[in-house]
Tab-separated table of C-alpha atoms and ligand atoms in Angstrom:
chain	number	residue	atom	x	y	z
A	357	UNK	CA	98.025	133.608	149.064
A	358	UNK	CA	98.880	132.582	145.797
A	359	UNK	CA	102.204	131.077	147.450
A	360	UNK	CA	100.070	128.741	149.735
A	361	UNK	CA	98.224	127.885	147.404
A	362	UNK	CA	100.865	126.445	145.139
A	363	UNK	CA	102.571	124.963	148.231
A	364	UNK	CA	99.519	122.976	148.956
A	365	UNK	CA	98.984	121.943	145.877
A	366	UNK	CA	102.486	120.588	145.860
A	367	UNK	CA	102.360	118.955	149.504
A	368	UNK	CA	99.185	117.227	148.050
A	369	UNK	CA	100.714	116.512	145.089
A	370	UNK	CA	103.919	114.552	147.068
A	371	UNK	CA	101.361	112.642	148.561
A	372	UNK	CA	99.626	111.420	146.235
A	373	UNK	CA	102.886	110.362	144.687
A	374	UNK	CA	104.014	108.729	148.048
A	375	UNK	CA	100.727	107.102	147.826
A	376	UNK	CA	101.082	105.208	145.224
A	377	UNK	CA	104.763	104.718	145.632
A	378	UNK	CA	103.993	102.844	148.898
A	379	UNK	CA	100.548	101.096	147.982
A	380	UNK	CA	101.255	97.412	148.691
A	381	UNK	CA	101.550	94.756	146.742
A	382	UNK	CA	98.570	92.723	145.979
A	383	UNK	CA	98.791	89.245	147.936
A	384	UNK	CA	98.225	86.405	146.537
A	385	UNK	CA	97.608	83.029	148.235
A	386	UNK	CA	98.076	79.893	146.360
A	387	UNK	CA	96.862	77.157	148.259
A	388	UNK	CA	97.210	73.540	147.034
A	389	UNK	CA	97.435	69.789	148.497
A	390	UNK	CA	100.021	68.769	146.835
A	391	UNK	CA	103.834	67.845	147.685
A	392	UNK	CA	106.431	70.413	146.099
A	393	UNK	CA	108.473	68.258	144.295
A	394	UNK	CA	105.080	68.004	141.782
A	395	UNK	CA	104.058	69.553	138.366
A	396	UNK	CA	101.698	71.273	140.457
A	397	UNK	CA	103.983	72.003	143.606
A	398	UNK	CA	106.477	73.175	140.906
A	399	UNK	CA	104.853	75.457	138.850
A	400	UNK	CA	103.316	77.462	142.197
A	401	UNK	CA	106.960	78.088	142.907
A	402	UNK	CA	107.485	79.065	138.963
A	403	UNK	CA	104.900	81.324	139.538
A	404	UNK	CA	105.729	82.951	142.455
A	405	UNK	CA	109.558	83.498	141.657
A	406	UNK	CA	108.487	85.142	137.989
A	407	UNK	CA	106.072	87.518	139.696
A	408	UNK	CA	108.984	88.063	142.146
A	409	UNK	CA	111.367	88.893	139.409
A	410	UNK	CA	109.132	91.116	137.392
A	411	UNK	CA	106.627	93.016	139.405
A	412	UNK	CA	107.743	92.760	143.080
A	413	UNK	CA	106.295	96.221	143.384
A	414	UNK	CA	103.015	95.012	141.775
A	415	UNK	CA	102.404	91.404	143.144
A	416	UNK	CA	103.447	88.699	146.144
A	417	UNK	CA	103.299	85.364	145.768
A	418	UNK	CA	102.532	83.180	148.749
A	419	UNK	CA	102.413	79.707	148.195
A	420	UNK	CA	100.869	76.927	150.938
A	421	UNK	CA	101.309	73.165	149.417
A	422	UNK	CA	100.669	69.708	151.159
A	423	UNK	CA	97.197	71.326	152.146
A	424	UNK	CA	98.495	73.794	155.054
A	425	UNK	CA	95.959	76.329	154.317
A	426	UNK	CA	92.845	74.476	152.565
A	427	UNK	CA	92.460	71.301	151.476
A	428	UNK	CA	90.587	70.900	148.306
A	429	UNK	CA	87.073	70.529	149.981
A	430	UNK	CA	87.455	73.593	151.328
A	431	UNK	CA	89.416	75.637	148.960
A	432	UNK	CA	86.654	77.031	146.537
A	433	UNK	CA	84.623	78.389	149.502
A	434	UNK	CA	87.177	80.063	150.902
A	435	UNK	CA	88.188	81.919	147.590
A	436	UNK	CA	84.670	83.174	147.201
A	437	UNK	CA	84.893	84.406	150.413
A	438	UNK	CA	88.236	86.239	149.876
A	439	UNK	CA	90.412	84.046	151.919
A	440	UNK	CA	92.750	82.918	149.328
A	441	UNK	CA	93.264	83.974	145.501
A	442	UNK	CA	94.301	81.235	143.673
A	443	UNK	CA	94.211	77.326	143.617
A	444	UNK	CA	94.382	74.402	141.089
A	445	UNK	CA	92.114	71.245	142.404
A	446	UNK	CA	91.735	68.468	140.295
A	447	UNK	CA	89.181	68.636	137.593
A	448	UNK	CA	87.428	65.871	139.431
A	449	UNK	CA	86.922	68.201	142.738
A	450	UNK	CA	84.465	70.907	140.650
A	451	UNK	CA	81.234	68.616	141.259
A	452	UNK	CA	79.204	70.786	143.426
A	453	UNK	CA	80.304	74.097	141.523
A	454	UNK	CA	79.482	72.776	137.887
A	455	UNK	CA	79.046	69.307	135.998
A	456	UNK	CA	80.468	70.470	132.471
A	457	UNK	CA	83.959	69.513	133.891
A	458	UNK	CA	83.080	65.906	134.814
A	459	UNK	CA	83.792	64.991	131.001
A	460	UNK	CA	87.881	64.559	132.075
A	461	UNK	CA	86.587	61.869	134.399
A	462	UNK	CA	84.509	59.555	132.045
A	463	UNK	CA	87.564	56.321	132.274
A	464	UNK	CA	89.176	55.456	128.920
A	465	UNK	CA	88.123	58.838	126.866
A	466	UNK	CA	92.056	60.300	126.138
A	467	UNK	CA	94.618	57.631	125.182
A	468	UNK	CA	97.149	59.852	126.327
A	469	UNK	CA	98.428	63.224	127.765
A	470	UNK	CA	98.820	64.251	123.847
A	471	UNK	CA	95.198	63.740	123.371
A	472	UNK	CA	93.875	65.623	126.388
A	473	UNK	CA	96.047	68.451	125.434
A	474	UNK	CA	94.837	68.555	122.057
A	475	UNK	CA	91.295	68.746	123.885
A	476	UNK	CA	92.152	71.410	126.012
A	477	UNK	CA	93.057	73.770	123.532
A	478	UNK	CA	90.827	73.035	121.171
A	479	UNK	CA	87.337	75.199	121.287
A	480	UNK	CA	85.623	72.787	123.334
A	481	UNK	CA	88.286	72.742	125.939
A	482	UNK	CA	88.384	76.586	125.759
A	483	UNK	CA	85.004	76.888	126.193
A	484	UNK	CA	84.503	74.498	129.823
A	485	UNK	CA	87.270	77.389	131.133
A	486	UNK	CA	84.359	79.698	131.387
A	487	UNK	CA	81.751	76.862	133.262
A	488	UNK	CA	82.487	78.159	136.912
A	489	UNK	CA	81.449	81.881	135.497
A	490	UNK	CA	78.001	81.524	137.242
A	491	UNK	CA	79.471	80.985	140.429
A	492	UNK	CA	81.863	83.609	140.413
A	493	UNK	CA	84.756	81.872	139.599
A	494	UNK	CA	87.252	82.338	136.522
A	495	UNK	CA	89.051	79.222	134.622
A	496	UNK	CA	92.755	80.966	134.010
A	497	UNK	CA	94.095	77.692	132.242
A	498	UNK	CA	94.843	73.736	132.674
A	499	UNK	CA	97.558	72.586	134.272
A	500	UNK	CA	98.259	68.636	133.518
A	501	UNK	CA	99.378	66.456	136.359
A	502	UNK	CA	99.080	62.791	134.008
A	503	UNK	CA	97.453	59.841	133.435
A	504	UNK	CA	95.355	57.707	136.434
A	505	UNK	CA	97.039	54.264	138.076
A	506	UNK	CA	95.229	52.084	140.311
A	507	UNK	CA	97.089	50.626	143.222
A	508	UNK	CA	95.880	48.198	145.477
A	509	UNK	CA	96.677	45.263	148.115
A	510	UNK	CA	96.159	42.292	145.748
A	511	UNK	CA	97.067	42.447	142.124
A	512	UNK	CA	94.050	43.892	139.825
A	513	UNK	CA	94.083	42.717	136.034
A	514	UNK	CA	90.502	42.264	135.753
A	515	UNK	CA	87.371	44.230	136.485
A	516	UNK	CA	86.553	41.093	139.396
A	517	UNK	CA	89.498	41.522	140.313
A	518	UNK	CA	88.104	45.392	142.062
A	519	UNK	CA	84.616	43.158	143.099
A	520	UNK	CA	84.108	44.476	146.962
A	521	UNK	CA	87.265	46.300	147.367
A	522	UNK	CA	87.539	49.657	148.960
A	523	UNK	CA	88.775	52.080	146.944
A	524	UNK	CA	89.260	55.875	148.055
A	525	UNK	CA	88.102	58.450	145.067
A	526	UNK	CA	88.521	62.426	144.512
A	527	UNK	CA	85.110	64.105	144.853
A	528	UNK	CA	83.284	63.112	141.951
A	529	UNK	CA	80.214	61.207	140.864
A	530	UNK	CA	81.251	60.333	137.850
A	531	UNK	CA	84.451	58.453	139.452
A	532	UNK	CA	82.135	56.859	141.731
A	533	UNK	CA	80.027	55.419	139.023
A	534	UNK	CA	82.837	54.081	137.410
A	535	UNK	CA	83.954	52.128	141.038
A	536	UNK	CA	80.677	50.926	141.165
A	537	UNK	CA	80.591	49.613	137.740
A	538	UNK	CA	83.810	47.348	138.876
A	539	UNK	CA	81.200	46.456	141.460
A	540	UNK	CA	83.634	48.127	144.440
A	541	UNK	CA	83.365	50.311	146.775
A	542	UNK	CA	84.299	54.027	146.045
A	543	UNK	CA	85.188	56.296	149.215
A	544	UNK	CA	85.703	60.580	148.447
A	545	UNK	CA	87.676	61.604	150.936
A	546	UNK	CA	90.712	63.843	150.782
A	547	UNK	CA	93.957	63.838	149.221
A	548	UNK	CA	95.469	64.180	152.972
A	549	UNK	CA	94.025	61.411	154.142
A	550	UNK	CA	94.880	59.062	151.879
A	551	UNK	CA	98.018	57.810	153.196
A	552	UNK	CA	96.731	56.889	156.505
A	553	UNK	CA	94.055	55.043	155.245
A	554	UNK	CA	95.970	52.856	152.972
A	555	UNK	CA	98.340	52.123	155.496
A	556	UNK	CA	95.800	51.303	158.321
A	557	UNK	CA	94.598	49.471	155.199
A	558	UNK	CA	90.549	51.020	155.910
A	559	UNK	CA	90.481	51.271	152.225
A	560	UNK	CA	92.435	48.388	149.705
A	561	UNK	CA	93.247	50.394	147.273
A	562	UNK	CA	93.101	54.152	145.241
A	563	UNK	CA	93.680	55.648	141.768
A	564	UNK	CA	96.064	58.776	141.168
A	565	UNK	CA	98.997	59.917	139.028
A	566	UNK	CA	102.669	58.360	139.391
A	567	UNK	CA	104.256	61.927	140.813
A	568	UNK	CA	101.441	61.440	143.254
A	569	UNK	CA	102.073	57.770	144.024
A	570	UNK	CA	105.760	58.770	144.310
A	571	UNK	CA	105.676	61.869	146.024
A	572	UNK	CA	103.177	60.967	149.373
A	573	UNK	CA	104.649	57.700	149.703
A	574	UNK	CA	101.575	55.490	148.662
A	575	UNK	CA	103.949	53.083	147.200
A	576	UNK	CA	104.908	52.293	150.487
A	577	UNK	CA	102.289	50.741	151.574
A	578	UNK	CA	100.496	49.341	148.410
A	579	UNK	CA	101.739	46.520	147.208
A	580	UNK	CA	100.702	46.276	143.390
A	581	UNK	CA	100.172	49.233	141.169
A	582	UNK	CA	98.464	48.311	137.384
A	583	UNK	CA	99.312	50.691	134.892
A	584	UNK	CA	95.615	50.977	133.951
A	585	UNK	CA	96.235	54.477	132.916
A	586	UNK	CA	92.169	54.424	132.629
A	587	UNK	CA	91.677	58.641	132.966
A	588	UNK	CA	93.461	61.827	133.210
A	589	UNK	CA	94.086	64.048	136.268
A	590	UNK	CA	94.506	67.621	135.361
A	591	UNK	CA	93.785	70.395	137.140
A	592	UNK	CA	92.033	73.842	136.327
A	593	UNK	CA	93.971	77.006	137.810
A	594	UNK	CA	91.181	79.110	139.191
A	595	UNK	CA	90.422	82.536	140.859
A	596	UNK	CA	87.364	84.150	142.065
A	597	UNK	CA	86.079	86.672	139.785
A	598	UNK	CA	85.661	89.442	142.544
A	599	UNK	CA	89.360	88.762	143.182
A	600	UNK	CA	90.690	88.538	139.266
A	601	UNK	CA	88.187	91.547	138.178
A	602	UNK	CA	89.294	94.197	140.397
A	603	UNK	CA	92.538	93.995	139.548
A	604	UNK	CA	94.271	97.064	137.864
A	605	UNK	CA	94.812	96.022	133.963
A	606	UNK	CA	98.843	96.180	134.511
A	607	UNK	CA	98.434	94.165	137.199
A	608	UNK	CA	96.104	90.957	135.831
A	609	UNK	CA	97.803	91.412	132.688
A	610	UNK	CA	101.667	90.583	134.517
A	611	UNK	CA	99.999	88.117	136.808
A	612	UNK	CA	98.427	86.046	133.567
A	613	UNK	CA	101.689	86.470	131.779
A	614	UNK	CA	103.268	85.063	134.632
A	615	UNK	CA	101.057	82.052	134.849
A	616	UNK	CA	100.628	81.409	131.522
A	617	UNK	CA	104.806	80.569	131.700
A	618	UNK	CA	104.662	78.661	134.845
A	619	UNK	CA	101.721	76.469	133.370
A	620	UNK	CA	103.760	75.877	130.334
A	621	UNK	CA	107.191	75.174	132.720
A	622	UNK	CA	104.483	72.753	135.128
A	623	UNK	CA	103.773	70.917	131.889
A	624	UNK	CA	107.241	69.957	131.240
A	625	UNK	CA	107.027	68.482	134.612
A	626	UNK	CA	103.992	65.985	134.416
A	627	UNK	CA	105.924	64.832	131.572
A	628	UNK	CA	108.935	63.714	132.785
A	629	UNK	CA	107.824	63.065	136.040
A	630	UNK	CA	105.434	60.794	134.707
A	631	UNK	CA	108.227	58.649	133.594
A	632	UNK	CA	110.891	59.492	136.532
A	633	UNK	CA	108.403	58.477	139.294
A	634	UNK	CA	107.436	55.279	137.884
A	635	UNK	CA	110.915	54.474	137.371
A	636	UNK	CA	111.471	55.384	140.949
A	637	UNK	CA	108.742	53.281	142.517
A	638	UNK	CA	109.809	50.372	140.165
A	639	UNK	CA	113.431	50.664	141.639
A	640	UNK	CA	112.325	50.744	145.033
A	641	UNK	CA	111.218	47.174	144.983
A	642	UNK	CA	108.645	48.851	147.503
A	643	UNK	CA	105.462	48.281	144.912
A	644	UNK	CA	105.135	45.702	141.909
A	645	UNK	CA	104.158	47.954	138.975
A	646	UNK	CA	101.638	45.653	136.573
A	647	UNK	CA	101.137	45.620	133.041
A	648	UNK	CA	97.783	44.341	131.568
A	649	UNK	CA	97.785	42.738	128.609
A	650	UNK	CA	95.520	43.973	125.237
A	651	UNK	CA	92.819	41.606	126.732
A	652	UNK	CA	93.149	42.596	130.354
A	653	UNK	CA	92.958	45.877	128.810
A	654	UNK	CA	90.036	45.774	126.535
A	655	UNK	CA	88.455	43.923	129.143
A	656	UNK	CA	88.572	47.069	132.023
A	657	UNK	CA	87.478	49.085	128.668
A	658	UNK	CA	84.129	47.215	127.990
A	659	UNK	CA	83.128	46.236	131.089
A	660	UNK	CA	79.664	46.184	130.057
A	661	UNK	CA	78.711	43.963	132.750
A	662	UNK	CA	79.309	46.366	135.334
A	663	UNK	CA	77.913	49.701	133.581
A	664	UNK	CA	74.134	47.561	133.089
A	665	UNK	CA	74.639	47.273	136.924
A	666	UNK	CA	75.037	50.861	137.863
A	667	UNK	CA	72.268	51.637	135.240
A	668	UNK	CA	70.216	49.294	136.655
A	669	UNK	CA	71.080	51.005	140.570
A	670	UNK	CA	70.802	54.400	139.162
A	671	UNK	CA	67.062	53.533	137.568
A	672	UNK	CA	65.970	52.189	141.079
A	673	UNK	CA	67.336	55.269	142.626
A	674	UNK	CA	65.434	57.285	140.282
A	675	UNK	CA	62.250	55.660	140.678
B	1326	LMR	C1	93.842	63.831	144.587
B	1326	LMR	O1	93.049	64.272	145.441
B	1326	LMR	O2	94.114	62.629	144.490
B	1326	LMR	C2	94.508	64.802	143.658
B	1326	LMR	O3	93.538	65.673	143.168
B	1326	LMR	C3	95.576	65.578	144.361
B	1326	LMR	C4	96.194	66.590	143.433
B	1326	LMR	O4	95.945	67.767	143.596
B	1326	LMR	O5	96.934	66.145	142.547
């Protein structure tokens, strides 16, 4: 008896070894819209080789760019349904999930990519990490992508220089206040779409970073591009709290490590790419790159004009 006994327990014992021996690893999607030769595109692939290299028993990285699994209008529902684990939209695409992060989109606040670093790590910046906690999502850290551009048909130096034109926006009101103030048009649609509707030329013009300019072509087909570099895109790396919670410690603990290095690596991207793209598009002859002056400057800065008229607009709405 005793015998059996002790032979159970050891069968029952194996298997519980075996068990855990052959658990899978934990998937995770990373779904983005991006092209991979980006600081965003980049760091996914960081990501999913360190996880590769240090916990292949643990983890699985599986990363979908150029918007193959979810664009970003799309993304944040599926992760609260489970569908995919991790993304990094734009700070400008978290409009109907909070408003906190709408401060990166007010134009002109962060002369440069120093200065919205400084921001982000600061206890402010810290803080807006937690403002999707309501709606079960966790902030896991910023990832920087660079400074805004504007390109368009027809040169733009001045604020009337934007009067009536078309321009396509990410999904944010505050952005669209700030087209409106220029009196123009503002259009949200998707990152994927933007191509097409520059070249068919249904919008005249759009805002984004240089690797983004570079990297999906836009240069192509838009003729001038002013270095307005009037606002920041960044992006916030985010999970769904279901997802990130029930992770064993070891686990979240190598999987933050993990990120925390590719963030840092994507970094060193934006930065030079920044510079490389614009050199590239310059070279290509494809796009004249603009330079405003101080006053053309100061001018897009205090364009008082305009923000009385959206006040004005928004008051009517209101009342
Ligand atoms: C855009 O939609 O223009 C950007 O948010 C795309 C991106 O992820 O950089």
């Amino acid at each position: 008896m005793k015998t059996l006994k002790t032979s159970l327990t050891a069968m029952m014992l194996a298997l519980g070894i075996a068990g855990v021996a052959n658990a899978a690893p934990v998937e995770i999607k990373f779904s983005h819209v991006v092209a991979e030769n980006t600081p965003k595109g980049q760091m996914a692939i960081k990501f999913k080789e360190l996880v590769a290299e240090r916990m292949p028993d643990k983890a699985v990285v599986n990363v979908y760019p150029n918007s193959q699994l979810f664009g970003d209008n799309k993304v944040l529902e599926a992760m609260l349904l489970g569908d995919v684990e991790l993304a990094a939209p734009s700070l400008s695409k978290f409009n109907k999930y909070t408003k906190a992060l709408q401060l990166f989109d007010l134009p002109f606040l962060f002369k440069d990519m120093d200065a919205v670093e400084r921001f982000q790590n600061g206890p402010a910046g810290q803080e807006l990490l937690g403002s999707l906690k309501k709606k079960g999502l966790v902030g896991l850290g910023y990832l920087h992508n660079g400074m805004k551009q504007l390109s368009a048909n027809d040169p733009l130096r001045t604020p009337a220089d934007a009067d009536g034109k078309k321009f396509r926006i990410m999904s944010s009101d505050v952005l669209a206040a700030q087209f409106e103030a220029l009196e123009a048009v503002p259009l949200k649609k998707p990152f994927s779409e933007v191509f097409t509707l520059l070249q068919t030329k249904a919008i005249d013009g759009q805002e984004n970073t240089w690797s983004n300019i570079y990297s999906k072509k836009f240069f192509e087909v838009q003729p001038y591009i002013t270095e307005s570099n009037h606002g920041v895109l960044d992006y916030l790396v985010v999970t769904s709290a279901e997802f990130w919670l029930t992770l064993p410690d070891d686990v979240r603990e190598g999987v933050k490590e993990a990120l925390d290095e590719a963030i840092a690596f994507g970094n060193k991207v934006a930065n030079d790419k920044a510079m490389a793209d614009k050199q590239a598009i310059i070279e290509s002859g494809r796009s004249e790159v603009l330079t405003l002056t101080d006053a053309e400057r100061q001018q897009c800065r205090s364009d008082e004009a305009g923000m009385e008229t959206v006040r004005r607009r928004n008051r009517c709405r209101a009342d």
